[in-house]
Coordinates of N, CA and C in Angstrom, one line a residue:
X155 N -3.7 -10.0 -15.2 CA -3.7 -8.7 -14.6 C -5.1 -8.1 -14.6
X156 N -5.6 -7.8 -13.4 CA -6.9 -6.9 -13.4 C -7.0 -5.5 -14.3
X157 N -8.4 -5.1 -14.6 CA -8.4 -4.2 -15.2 C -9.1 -3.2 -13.7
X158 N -9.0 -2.0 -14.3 CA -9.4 -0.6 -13.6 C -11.0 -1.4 -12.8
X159 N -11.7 -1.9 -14.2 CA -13.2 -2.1 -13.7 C -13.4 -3.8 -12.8
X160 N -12.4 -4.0 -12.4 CA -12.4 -5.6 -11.6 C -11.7 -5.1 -10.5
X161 N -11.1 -4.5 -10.1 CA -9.8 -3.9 -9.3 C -10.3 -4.2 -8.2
X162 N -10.0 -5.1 -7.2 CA -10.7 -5.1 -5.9 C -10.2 -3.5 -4.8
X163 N -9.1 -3.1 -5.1 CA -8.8 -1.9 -4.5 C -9.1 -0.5 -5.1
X164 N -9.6 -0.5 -6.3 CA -10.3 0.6 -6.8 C -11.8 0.9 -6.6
X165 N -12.6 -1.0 -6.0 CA -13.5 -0.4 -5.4 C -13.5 0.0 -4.0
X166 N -12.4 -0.1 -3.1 CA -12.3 0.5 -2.0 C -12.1 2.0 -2.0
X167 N -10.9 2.5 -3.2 CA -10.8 3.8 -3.2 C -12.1 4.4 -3.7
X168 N -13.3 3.5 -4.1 CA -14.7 4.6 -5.1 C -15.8 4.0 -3.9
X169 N -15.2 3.6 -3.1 CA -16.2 2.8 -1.7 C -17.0 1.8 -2.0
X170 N -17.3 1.0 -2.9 CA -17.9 0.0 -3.1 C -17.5 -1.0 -2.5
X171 N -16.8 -1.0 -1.9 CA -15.8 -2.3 -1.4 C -15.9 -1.3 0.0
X172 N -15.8 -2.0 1.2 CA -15.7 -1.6 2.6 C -14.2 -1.9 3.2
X173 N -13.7 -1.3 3.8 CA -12.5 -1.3 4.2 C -11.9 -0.2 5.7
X174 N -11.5 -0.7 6.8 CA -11.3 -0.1 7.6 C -10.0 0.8 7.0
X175 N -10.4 2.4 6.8 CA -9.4 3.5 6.2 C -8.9 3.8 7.7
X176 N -8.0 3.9 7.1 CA -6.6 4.6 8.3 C -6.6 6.2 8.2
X177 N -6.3 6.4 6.7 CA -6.1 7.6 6.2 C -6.6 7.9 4.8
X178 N -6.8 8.6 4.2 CA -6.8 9.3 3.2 C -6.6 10.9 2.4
X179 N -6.6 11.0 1.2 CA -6.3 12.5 0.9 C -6.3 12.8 -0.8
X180 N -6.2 13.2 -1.1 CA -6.7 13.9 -3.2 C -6.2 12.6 -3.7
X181 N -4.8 12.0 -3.3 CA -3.9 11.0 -4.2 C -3.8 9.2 -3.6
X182 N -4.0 9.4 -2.3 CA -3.4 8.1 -1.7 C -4.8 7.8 -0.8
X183 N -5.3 6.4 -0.4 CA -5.8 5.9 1.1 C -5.1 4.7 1.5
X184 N -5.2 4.9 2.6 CA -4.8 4.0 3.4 C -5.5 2.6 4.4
X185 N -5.3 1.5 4.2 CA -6.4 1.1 4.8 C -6.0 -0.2 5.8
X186 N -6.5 -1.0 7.0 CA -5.6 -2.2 7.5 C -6.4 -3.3 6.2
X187 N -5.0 -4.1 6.1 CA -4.9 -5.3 5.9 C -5.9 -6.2 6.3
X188 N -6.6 -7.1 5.6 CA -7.2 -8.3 6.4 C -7.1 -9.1 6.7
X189 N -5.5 -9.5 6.1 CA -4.5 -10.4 6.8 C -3.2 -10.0 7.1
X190 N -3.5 -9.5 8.4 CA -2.8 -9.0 9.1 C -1.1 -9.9 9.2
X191 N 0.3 -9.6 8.7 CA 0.7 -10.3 9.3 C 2.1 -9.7 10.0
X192 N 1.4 -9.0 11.0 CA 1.8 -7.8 12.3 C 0.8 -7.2 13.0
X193 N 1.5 -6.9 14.4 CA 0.2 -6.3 15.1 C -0.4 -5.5 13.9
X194 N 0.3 -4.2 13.5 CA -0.1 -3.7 12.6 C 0.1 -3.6 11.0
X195 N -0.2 -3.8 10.8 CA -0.5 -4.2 8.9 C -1.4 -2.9 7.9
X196 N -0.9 -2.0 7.4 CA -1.5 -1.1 6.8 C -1.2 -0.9 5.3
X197 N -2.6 -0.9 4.2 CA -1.8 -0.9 3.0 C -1.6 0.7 2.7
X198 N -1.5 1.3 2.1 CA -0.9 2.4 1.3 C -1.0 2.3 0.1
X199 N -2.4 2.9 -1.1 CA -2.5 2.4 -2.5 C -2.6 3.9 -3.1
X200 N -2.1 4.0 -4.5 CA -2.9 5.8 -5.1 C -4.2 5.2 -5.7
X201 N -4.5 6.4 -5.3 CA -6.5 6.2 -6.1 C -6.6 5.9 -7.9
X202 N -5.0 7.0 -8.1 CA -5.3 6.2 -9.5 C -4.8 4.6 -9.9
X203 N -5.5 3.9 -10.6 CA -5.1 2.5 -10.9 C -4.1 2.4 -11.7
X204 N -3.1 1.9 -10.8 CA -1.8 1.3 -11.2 C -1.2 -0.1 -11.1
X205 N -1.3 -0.9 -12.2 CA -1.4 -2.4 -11.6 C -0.5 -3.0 -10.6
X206 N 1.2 -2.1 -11.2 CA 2.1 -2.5 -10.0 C 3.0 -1.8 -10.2
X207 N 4.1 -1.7 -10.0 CA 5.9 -0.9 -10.0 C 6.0 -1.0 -11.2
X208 N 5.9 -2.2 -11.8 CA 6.8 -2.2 -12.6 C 6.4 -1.8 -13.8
X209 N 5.0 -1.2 -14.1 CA 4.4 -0.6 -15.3 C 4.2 1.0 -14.9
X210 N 4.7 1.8 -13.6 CA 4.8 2.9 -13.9 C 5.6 3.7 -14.4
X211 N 5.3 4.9 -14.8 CA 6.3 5.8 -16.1 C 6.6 6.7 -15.1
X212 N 7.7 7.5 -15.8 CA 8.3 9.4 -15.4 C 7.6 10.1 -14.7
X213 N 6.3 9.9 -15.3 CA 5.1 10.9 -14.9 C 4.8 10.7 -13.0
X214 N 5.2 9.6 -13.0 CA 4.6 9.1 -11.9 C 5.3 9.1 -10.8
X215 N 6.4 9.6 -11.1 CA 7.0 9.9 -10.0 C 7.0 10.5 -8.8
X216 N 6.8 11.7 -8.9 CA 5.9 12.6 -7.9 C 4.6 11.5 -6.9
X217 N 3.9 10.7 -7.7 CA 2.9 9.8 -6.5 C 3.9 8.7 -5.8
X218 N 4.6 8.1 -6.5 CA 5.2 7.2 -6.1 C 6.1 8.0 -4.8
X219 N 6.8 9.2 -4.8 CA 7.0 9.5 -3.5 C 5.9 9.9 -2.4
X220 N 4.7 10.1 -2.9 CA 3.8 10.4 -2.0 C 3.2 9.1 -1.4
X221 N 3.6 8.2 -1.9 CA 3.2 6.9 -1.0 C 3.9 6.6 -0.1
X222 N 5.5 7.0 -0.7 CA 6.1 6.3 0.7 C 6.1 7.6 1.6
X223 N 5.8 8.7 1.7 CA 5.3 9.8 2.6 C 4.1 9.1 3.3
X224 N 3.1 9.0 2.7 CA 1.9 8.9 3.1 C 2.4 7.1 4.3
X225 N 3.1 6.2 3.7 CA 3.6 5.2 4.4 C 4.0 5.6 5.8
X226 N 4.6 6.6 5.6 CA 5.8 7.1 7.1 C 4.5 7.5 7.3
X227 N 3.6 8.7 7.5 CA 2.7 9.4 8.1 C 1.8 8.2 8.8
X228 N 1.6 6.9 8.3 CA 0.4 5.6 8.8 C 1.6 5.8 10.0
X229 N 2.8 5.0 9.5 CA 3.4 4.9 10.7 C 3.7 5.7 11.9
X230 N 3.7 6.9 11.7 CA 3.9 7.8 12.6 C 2.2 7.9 13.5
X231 N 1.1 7.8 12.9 CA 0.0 7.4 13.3 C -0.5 6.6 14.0
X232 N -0.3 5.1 13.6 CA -0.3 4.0 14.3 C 0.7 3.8 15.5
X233 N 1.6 4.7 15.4 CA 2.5 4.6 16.9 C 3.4 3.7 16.7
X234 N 4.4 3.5 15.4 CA 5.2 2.4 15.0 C 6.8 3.0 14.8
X235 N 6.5 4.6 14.7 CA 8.0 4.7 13.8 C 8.8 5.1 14.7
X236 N 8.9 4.9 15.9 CA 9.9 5.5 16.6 C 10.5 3.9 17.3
X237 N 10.0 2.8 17.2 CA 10.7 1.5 17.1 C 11.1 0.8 15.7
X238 N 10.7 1.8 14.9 CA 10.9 1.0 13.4 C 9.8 0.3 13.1
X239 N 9.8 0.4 11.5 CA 8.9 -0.3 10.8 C 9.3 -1.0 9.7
X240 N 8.6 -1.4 8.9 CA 9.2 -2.1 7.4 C 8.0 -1.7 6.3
X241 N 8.4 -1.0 5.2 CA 7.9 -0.8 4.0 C 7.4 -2.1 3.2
X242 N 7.1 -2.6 2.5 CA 7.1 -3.7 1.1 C 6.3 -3.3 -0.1
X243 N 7.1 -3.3 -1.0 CA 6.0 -3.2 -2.4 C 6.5 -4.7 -3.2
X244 N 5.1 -5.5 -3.4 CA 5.4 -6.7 -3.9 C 5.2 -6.5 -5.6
X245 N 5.8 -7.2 -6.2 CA 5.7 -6.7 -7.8 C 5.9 -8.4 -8.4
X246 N 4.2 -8.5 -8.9 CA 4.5 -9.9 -9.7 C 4.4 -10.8 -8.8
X247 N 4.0 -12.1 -10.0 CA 3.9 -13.4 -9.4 C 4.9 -13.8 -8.2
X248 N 5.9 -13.5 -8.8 CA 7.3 -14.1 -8.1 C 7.7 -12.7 -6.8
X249 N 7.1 -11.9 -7.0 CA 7.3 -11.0 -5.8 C 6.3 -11.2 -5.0
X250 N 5.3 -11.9 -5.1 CA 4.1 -12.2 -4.2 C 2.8 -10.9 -3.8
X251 N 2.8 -10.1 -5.3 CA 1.8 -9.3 -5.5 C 0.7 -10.4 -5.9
X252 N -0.3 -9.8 -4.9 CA -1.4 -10.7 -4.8 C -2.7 -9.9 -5.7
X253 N -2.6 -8.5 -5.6 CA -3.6 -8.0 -5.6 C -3.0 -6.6 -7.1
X254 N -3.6 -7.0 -8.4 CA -3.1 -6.2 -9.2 C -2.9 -4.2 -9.1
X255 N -3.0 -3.9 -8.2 CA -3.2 -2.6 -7.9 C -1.8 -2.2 -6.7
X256 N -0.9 -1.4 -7.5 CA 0.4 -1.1 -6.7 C -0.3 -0.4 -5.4
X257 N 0.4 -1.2 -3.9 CA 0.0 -0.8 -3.1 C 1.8 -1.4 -2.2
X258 N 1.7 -0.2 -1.1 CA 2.6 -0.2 0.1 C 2.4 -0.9 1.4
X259 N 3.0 -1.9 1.6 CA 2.7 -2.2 3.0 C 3.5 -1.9 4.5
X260 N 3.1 -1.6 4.8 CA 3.8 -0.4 6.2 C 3.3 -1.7 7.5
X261 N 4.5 -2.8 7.7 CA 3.9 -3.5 9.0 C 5.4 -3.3 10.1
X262 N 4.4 -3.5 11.1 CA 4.9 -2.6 12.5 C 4.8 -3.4 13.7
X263 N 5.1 -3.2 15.3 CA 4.4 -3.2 16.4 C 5.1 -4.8 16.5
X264 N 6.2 -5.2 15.7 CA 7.3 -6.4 16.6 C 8.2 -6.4 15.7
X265 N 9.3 -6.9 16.2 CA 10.4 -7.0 15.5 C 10.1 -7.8 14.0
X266 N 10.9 -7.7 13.1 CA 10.7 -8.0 11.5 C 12.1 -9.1 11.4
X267 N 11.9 -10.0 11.1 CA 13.1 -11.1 10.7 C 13.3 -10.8 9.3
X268 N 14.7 -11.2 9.1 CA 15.3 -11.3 7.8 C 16.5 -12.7 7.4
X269 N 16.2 -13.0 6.4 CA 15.2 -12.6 5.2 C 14.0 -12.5 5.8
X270 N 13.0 -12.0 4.5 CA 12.0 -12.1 4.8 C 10.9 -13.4 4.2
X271 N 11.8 -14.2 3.6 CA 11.2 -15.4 3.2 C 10.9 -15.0 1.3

């Protein structure tokens, strides 16, 4: 697991890291994916470093709904939510979190098959 100071997505949220932003605001940015896999692909991360789901507490509740807010709002932005979209939060090896920093994936703009693999 990454720490705060390796975090490839904490240098996006402190801009050291370049990243096309969708959105941002005090708690959450939003940014596209660079592997896109939908027309649209957008992640949804909080600025504070949280490695994934499954290490957040009580406290954190309140952001954790602001994500998936902030998720619908990409969507509603990108021009996705009125055909549907699909959320994902990956957690862990075995969930196919790639990147230690809990982030939302909001992908759009074609039909979504299920399972999802």
């Amino acid at each position: 697991m990454s720490s705060e100071a390796d975090c490839l997505f904490c240098g996006i949220v402190e801009g050291r890291i370049p990243a096309d932003l969708v959105r941002e605001d005090d708690h959450t940015v939003a940014f596209k994916d660079i592997n896109p896999q939908a027309p649209v692909h957008v992640l949804v991360i909080p600025r504070k470093h949280m490695p994934s789901l499954d290490v957040s507490e009580p406290d954190d509740q309140a952001l954790l709904g602001e994500l998936l807010l902030r998720a619908r709002d990409v969507a509603r932005a990108e021009g996705i939510a009125e055909s549907g979209y699909r959320t994902v939060v990956n957690t862990g090896d075995h969930g196919g979190q790639t990147v230690d920093h809990l982030h939302v994936h909001v992908l759009g703009g074609r039909a979504m098959q299920w399972p999802p693999g």
